[in-house]
Short mmCIF file of C-alpha atoms in Angstrom, two decimals:
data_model
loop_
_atom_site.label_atom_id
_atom_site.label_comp_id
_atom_site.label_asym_id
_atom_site.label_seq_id
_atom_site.Cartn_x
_atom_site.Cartn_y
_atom_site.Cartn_z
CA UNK A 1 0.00 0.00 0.00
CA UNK A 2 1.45 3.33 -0.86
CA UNK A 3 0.16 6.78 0.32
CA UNK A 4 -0.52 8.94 -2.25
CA UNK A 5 -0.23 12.81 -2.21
CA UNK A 6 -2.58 15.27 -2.30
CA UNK A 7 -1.78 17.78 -5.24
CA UNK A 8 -1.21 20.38 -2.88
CA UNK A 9 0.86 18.46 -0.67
CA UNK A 10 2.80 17.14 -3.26
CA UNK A 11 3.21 20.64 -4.93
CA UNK A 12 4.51 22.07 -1.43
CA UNK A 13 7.13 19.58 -0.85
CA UNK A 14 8.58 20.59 -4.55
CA UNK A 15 8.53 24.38 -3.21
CA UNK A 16 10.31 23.33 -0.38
CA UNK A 17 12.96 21.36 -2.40
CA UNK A 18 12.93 24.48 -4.71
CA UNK A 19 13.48 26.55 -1.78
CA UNK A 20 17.06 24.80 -0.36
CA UNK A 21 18.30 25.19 -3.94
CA UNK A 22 17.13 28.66 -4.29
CA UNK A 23 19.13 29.23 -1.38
CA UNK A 24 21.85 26.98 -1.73
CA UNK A 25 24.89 29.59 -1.01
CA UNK A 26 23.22 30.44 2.46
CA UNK A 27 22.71 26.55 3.33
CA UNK A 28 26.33 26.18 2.60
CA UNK A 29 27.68 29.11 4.32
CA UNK A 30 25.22 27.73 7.76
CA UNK A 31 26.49 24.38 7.62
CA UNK A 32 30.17 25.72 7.65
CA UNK A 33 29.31 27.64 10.66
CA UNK A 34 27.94 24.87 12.13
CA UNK A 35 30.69 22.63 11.88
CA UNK A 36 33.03 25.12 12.68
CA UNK A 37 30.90 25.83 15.90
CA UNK A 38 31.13 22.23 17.32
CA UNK A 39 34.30 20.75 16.07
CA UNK A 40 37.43 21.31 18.18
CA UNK A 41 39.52 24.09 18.01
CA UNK A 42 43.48 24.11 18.61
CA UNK A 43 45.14 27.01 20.19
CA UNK A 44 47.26 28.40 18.19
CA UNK A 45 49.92 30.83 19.34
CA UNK A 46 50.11 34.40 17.59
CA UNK A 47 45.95 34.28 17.34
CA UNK A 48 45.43 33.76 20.88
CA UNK A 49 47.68 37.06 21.37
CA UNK A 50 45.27 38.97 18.88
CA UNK A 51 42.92 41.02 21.27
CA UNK A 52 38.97 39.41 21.21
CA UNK A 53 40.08 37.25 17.95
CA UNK A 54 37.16 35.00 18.58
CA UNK A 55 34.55 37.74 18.75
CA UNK A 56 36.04 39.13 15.38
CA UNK A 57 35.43 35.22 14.05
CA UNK A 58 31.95 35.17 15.17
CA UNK A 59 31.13 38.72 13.54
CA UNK A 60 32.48 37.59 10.55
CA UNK A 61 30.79 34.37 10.16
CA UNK A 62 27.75 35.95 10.74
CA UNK A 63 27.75 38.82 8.83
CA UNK A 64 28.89 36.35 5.93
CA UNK A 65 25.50 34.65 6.79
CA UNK A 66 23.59 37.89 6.22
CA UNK A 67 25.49 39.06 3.13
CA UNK A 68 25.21 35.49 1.61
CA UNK A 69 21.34 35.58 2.24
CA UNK A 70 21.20 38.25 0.53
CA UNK A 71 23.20 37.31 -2.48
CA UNK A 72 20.74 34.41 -2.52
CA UNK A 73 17.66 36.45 -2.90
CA UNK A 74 19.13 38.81 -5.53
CA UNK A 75 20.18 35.87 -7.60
CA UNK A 76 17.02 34.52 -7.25
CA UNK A 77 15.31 37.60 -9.04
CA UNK A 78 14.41 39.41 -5.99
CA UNK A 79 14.31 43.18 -7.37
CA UNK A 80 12.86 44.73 -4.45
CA UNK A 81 13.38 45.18 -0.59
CA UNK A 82 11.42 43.12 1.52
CA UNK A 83 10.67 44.15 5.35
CA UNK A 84 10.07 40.76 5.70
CA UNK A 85 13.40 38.89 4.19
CA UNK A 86 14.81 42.14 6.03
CA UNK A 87 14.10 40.73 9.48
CA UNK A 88 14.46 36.89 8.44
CA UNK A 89 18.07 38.27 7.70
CA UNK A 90 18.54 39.28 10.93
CA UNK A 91 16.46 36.75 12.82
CA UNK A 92 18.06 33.71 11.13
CA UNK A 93 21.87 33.91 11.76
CA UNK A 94 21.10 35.48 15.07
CA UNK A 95 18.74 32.26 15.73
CA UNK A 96 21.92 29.99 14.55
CA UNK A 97 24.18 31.79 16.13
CA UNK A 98 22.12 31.82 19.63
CA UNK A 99 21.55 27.81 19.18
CA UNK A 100 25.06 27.35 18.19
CA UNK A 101 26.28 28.94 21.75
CA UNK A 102 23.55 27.02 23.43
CA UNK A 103 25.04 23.90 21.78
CA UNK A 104 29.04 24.55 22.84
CA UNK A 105 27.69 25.14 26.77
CA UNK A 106 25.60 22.05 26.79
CA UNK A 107 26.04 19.47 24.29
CA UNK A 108 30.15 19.61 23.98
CA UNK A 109 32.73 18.96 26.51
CA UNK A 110 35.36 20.49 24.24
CA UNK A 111 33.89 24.12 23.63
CA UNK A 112 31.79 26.56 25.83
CA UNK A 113 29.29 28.81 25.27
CA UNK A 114 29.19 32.21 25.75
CA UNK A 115 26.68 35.55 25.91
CA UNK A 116 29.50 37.89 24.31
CA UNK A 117 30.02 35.19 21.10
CA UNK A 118 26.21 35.34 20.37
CA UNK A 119 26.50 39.52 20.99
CA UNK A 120 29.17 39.50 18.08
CA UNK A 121 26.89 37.22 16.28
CA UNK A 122 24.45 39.95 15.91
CA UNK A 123 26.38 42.47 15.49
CA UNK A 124 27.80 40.65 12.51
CA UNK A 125 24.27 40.11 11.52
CA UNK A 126 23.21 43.90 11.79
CA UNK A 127 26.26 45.09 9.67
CA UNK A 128 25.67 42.82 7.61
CA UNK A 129 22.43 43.25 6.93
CA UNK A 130 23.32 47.10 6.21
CA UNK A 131 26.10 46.29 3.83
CA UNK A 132 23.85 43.92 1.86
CA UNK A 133 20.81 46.45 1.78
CA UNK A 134 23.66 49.71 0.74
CA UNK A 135 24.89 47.70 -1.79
CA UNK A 136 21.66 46.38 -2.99
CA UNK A 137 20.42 49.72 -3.30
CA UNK A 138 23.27 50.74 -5.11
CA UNK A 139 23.48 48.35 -7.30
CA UNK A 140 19.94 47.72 -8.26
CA UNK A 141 20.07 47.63 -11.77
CA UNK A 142 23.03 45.18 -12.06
CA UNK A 143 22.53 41.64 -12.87
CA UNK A 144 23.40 39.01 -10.97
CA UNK A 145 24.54 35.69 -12.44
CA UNK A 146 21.92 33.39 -12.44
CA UNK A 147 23.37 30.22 -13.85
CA UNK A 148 25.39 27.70 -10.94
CA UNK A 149 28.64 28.10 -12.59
CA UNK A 150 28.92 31.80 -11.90
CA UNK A 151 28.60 31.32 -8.62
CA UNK A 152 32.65 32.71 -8.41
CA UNK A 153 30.46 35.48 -8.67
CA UNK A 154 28.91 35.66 -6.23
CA UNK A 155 31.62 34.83 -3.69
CA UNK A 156 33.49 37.62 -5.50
CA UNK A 157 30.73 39.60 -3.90
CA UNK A 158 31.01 38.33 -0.66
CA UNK A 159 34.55 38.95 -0.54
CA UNK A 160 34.26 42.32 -1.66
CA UNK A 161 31.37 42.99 1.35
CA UNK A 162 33.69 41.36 3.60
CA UNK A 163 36.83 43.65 2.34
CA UNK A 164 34.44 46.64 2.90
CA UNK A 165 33.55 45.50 6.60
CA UNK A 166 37.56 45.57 7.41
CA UNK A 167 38.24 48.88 6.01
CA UNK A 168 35.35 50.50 7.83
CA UNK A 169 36.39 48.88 11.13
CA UNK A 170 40.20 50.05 9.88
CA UNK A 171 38.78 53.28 9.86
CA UNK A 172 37.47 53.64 13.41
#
């Protein structure tokens, strides 16, 4: 006996499918953080003597979250703003990033959690969030690539946001 689908069920668990490849760049970038969140880290020497390195890790993993979100939903035809993808940009990596911390205090033996990490996390998330917004603003009548094998492209954009974070921080 085999359970057949409803049209509408069946056509929802296509959109979802459709969804995860839509937003394959941010799925990546979350399960690197993951990973990176819960496997052991050494300590290595001259990082350990750079002041707060790990909170500069977390705000740059997140903020990569945010910017690659975005970078998603441009390539994905998104022409306008949306309040809404506005706050799930915020709301998501922050959400990972509490989880994550929540994770490394209680689940590991090898890593701890802690309220300043997931602080960093969203203030990765916030800036961002406000480089991906300046820039698509800026940019709005460029093209992204919408094929898989110019995705270069868009981690040429990433790289570039990321660049842009350091010499703003350079700057204060």
């Amino acid at each position: 006996y085999r359970h057949e689908l409803y049209p509408e069920q069946e056509q929802n668990k296509m959109n979802s499918r459709h969804t995860l490849i839509k937003y394959i760049f941010t799925l990546t970038i979350t399960i690197a953080i993951i990973i990176l969140s819960i496997i052991p880290t050494p300590e290595v020497e001259p990082l350990t003597r750079v002041p707060l390195f790990d909170k500069w890790v977390h705000f740059i993993m997140y903020g990569s979250l945010t910017c690659a979100m975005w970078i998603d939903y441009r390539k994905n035809k998104n022409r306008n703003i949306s309040l809404m993808f506005c706050a799930l940009s915020i709301v998501y990596p922050s959400l990972v990033g509490g989880l994550m911390e929540i994770v490394q205090e209680h689940i590991t033996t090898y890593r701890s959690g802690d309220i300043i990490d997931f602080y960093a996390d969203v203030v990765g998330t916030i800036i961002g969030l406000i480089l991906s917004v300046t820039f698509f603003i800026t940019h709005k009548k460029c093209n992204f690539p919408l094929t898989p094998r110019h995705d270069i492209e868009s981690l040429r954009l990433l790289r570039f946001t990321l660049s842009q974070i350091h010499t703003q921080f350079c700057i204060l």
